[in-house]
PDB file of C-alpha atoms in Angstrom:
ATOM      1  CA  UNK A 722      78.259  84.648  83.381  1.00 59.00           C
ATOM      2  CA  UNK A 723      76.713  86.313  86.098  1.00 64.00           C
ATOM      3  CA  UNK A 724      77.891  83.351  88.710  1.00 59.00           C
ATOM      4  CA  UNK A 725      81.634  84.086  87.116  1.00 64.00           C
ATOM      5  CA  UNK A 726      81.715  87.633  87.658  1.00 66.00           C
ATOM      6  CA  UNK A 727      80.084  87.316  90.827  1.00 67.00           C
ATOM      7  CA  UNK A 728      82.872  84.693  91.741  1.00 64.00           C
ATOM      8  CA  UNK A 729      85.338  86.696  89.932  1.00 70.00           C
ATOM      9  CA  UNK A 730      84.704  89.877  91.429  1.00 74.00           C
ATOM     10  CA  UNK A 731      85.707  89.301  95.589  1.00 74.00           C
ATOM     11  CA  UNK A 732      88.690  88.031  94.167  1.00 72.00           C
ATOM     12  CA  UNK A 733      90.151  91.067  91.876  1.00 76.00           C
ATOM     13  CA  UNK A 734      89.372  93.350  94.855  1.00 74.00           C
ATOM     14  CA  UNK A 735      91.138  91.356  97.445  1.00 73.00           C
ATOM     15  CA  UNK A 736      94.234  90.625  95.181  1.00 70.00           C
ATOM     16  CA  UNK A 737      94.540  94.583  93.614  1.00 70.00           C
ATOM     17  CA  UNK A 738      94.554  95.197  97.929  1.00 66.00           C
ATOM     18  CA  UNK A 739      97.270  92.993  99.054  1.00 59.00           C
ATOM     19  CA  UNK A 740      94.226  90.904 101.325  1.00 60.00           C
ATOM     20  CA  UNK A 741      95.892  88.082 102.444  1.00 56.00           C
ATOM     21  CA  UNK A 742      93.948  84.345 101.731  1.00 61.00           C
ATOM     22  CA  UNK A 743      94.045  81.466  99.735  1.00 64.00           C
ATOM     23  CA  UNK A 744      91.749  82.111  96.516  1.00 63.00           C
ATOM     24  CA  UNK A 745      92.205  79.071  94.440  1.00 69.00           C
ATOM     25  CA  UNK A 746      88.667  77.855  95.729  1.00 70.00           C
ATOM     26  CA  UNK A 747      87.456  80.708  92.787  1.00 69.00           C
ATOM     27  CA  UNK A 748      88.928  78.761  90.200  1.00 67.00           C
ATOM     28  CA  UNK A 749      86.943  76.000  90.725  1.00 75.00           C
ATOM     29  CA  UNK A 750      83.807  78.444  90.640  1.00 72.00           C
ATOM     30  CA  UNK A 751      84.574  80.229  87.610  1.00 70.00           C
ATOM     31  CA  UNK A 752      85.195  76.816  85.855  1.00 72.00           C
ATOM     32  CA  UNK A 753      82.257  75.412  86.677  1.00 77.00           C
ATOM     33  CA  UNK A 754      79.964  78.533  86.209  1.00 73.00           C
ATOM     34  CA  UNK A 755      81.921  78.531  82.448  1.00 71.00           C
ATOM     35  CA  UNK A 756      81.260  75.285  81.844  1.00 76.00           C
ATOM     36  CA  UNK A 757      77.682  75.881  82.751  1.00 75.00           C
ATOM     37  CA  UNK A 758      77.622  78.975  80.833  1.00 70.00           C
ATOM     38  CA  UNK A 759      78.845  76.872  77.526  1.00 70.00           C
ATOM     39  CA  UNK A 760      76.878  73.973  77.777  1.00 72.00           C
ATOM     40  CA  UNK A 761      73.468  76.400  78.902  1.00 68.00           C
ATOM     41  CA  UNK A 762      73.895  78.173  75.361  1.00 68.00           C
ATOM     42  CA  UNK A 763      74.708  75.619  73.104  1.00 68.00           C
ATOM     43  CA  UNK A 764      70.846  75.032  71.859  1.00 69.00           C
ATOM     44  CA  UNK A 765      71.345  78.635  70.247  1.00 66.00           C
ATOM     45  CA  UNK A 766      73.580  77.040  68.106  1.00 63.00           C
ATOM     46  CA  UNK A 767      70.264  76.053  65.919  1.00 68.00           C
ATOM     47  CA  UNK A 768      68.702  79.575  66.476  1.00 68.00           C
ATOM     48  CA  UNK A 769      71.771  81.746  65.162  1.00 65.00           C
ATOM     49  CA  UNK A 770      75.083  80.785  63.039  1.00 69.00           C
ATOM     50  CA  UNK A 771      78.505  80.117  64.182  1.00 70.00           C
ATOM     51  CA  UNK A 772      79.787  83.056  63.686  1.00 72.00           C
ATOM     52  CA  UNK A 773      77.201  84.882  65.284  1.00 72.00           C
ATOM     53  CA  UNK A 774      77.876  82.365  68.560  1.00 68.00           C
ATOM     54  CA  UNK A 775      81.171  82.903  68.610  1.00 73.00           C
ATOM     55  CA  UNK A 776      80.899  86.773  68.197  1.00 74.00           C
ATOM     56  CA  UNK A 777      78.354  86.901  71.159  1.00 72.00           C
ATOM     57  CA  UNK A 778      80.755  84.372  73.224  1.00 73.00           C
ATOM     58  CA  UNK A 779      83.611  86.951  72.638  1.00 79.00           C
ATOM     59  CA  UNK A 780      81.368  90.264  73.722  1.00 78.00           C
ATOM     60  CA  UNK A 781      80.507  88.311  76.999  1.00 78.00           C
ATOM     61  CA  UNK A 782      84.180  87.608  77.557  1.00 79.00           C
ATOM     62  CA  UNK A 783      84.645  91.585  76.849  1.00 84.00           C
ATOM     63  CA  UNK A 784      81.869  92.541  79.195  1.00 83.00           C
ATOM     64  CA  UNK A 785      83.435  90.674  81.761  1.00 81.00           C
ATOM     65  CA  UNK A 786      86.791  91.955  81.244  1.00 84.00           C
ATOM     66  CA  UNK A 787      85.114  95.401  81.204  1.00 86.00           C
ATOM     67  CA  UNK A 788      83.204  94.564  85.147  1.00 86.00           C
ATOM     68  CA  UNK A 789      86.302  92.946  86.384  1.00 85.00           C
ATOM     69  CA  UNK A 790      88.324  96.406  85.275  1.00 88.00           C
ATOM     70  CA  UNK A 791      85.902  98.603  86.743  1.00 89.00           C
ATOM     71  CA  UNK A 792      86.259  96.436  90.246  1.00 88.00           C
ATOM     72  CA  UNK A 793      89.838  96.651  90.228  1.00 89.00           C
ATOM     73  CA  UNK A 794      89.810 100.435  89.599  1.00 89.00           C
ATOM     74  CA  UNK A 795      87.140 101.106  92.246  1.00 89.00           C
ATOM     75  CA  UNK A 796      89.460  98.859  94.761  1.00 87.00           C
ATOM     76  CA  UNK A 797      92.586 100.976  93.812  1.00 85.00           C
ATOM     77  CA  UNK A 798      90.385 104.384  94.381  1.00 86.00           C
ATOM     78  CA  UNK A 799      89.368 102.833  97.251  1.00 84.00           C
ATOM     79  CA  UNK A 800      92.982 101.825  98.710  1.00 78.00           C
ATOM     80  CA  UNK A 801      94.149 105.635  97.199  1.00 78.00           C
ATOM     81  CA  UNK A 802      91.904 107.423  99.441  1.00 79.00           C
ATOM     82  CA  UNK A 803      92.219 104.952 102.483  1.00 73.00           C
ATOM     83  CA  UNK A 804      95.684 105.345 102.375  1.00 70.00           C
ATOM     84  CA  UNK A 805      95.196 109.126 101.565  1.00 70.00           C
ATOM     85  CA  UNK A 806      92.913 110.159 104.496  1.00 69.00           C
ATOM     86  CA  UNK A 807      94.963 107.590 107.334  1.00 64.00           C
ATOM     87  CA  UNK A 808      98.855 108.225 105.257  1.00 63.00           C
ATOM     88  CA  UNK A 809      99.908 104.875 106.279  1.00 65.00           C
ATOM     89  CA  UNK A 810     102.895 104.959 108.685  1.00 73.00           C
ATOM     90  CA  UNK A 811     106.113 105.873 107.592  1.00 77.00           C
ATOM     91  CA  UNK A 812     109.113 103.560 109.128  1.00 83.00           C
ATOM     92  CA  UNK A 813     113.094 103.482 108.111  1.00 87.00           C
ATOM     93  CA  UNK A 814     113.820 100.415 105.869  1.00 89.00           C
ATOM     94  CA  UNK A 815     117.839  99.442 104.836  1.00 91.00           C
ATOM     95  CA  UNK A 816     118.150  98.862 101.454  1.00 92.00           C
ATOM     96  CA  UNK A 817     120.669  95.409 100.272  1.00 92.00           C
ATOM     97  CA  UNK A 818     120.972  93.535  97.040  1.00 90.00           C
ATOM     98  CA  UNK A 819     120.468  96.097  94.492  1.00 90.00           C
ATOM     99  CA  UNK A 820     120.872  94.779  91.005  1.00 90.00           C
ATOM    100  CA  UNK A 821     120.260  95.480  87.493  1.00 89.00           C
ATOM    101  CA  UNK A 822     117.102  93.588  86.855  1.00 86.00           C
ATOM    102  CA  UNK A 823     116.560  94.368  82.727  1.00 83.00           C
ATOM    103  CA  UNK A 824     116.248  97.841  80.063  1.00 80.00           C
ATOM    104  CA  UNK A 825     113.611  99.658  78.990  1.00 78.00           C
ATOM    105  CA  UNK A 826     113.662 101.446  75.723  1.00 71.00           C
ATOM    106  CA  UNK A 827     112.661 105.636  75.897  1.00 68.00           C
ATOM    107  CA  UNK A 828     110.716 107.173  73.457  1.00 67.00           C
ATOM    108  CA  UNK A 829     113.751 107.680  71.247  1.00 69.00           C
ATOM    109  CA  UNK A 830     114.756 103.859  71.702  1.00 66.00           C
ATOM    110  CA  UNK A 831     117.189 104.774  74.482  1.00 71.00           C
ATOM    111  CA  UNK A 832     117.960 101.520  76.364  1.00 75.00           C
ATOM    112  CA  UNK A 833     118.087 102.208  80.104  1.00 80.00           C
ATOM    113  CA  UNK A 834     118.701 100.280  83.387  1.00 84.00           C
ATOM    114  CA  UNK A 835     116.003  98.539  85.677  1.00 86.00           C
ATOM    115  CA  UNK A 836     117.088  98.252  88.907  1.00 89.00           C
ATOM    116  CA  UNK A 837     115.769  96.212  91.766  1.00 89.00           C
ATOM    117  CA  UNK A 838     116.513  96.085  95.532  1.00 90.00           C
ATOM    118  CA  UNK A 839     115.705  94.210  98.801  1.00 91.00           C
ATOM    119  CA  UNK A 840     114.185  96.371 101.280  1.00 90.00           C
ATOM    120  CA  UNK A 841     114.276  95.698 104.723  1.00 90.00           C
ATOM    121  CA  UNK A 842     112.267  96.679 107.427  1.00 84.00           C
ATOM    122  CA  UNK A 843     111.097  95.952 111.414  1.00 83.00           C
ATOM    123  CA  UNK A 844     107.733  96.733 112.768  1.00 78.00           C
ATOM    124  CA  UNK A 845     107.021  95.961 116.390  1.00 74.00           C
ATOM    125  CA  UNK A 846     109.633  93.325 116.881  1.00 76.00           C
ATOM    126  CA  UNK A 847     109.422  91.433 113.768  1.00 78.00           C
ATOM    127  CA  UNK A 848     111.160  91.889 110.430  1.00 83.00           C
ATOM    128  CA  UNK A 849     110.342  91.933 107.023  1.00 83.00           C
ATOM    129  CA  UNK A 850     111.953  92.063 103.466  1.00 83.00           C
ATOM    130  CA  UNK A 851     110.747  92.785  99.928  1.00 84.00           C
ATOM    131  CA  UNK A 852     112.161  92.819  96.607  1.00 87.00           C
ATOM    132  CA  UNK A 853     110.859  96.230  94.700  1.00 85.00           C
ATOM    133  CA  UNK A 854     111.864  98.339  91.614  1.00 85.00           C
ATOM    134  CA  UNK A 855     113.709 101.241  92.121  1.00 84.00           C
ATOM    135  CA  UNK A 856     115.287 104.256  90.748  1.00 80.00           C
ATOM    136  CA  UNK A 857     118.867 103.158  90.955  1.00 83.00           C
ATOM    137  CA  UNK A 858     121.951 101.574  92.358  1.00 88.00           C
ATOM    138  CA  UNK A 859     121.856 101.789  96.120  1.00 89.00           C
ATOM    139  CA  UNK A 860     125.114 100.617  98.225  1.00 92.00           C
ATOM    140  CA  UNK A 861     123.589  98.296 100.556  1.00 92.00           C
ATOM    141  CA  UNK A 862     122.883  99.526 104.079  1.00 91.00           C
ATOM    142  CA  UNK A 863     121.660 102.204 102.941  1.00 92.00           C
ATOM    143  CA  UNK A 864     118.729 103.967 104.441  1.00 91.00           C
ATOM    144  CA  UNK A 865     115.681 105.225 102.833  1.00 87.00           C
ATOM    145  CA  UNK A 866     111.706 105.892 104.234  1.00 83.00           C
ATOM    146  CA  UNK A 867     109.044 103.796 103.498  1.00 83.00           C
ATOM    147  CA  UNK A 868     105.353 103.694 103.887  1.00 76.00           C
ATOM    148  CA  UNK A 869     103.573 100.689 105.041  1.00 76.00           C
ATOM    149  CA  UNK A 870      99.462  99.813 104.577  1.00 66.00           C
ATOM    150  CA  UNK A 871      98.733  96.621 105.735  1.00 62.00           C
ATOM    151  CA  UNK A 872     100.841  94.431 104.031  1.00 59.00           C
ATOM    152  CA  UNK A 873     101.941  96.722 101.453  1.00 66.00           C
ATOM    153  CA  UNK A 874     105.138  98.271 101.604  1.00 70.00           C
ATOM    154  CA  UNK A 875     104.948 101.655  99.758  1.00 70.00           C
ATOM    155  CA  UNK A 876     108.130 103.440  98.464  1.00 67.00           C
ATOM    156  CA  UNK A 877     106.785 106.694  97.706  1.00 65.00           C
ATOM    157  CA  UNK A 878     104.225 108.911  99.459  1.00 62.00           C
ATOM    158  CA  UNK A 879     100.599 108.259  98.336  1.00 59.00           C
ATOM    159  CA  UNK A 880     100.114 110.489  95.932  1.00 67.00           C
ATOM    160  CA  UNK A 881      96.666 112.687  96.035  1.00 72.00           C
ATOM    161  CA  UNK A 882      96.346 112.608  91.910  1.00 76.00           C
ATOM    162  CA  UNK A 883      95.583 108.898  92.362  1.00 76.00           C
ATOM    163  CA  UNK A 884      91.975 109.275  93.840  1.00 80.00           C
ATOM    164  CA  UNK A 885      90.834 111.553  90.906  1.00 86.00           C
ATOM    165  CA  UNK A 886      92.546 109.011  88.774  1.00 87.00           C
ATOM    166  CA  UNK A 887      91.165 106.079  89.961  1.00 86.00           C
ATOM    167  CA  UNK A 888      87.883 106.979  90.601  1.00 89.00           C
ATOM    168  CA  UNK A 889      87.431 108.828  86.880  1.00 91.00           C
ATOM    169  CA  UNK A 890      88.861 105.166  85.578  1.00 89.00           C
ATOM    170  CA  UNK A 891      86.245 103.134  87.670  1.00 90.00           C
ATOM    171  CA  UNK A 892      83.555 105.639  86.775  1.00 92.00           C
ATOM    172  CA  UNK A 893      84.341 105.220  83.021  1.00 91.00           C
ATOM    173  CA  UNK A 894      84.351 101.555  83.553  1.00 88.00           C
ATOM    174  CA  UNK A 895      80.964 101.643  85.210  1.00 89.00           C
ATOM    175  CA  UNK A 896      79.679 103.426  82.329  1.00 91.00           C
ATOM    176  CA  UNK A 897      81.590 101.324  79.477  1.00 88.00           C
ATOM    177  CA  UNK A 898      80.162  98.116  81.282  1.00 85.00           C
ATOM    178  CA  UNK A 899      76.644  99.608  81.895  1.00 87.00           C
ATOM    179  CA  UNK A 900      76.756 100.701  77.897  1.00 87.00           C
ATOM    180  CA  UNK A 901      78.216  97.407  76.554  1.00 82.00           C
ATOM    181  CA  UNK A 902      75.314  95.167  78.207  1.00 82.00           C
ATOM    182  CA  UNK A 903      72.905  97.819  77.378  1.00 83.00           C
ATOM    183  CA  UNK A 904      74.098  97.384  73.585  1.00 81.00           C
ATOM    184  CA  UNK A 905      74.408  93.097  73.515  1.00 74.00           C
ATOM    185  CA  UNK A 906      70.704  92.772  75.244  1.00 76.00           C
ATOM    186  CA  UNK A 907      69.336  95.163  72.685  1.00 76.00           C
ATOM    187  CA  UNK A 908      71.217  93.051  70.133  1.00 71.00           C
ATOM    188  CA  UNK A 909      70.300  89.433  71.458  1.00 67.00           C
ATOM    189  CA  UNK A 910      66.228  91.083  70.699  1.00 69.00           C
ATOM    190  CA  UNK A 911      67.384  92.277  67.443  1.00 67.00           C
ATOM    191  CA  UNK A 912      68.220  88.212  66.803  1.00 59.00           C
ATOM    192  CA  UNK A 913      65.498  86.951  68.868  1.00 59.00           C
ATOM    193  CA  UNK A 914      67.435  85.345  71.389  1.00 56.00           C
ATOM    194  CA  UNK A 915      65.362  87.458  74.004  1.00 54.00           C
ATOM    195  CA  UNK A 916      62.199  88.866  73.990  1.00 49.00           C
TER     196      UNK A 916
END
């Protein structure tokens, strides 16, 4: 489990930043290391019942989910205050293609319109286009500001309530994780599948 979060880990902080790279080599990696992981614990099959094994199968599986959250919020307060203390710069993009892309319902189950357009945009010579949500029907050509981090394009200033967000989310991660392994080592004792 360690080997999968360890292989797991790079690869939610690179994606929840936009890093560009082909990551299918961690799929591999996490297979194996599960595979590994299964076939290292089956012997406690004839120490503790099936229930039990699955139960303890499902807390790792929560554990990790709990790591892999607390990476991804420590990457987005990372990005937040990146982005924060260097505002990424701000270029004209001309907006085409906007379209009604589905409804949400409100809290008193009043359907609304999602819209979608194609932004488009030229840094240095070279242009770029990207389909992103957006507030509502634009006639195209028409002109709007934009925000670009590497290869994010950003439709709204960074905001400065994200890097108290984010970093109170990957704190109570950090803690939830720290807590959660605390609590299944003290119970694999209690069972006497550690010592």
């Amino acid at each position: 489990m360690a080997v999968l979060g360890g292989a797991a880990g790079p690869v939610v902080w690179a994606g929840s930043q936009d890093l560009p790279g082909d990551r299918r080599w961690w799929l591999v990696v996490c297979g194996v290391a599960l595979v590994a992981a299964v076939g290292a614990s089956l012997p406690l099959l004839r120490q503790v019942a099936a229930v039990e094994y699955a139960a303890a199968f499902v807390a790792l599986v929560v554990l990790l989910a709990l790591a892999l959250g607390t990476v991804f919020a420590a990457a987005q307060a990372a990005y937040a205050v990146r982005t924060r203390l260097h505002e990424p710069p701000g270029v004209t993009a001309t907006v085409t293609g906007c379209r009604t892309t589905g409804r949400e319902l409100d809290d008193q189950n009043q359907g609304h319109d999602v819209y979608g357009c194609t932004y488009h945009w030229s840094v240095g010579g070279r242009e770029f286009s990207e389909e992103r949500p957006t507030g509502k029907l634009y006639p195209d050509g028409h002109e709007t500001r934009v925000w670009l981090a590497g290869e994010r394009m950003i439709t709204g200033r960074p905001s400065l309530l994200g890097i108290p967000l984010w970093i109170a989310l990957a704190l109570a991660g950090l803690v939830g994780t720290v807590r959660f392994a605390m609590a299944l080592a003290w119970k694999a004792r209690e069972v006497g599948l550690r010592r």
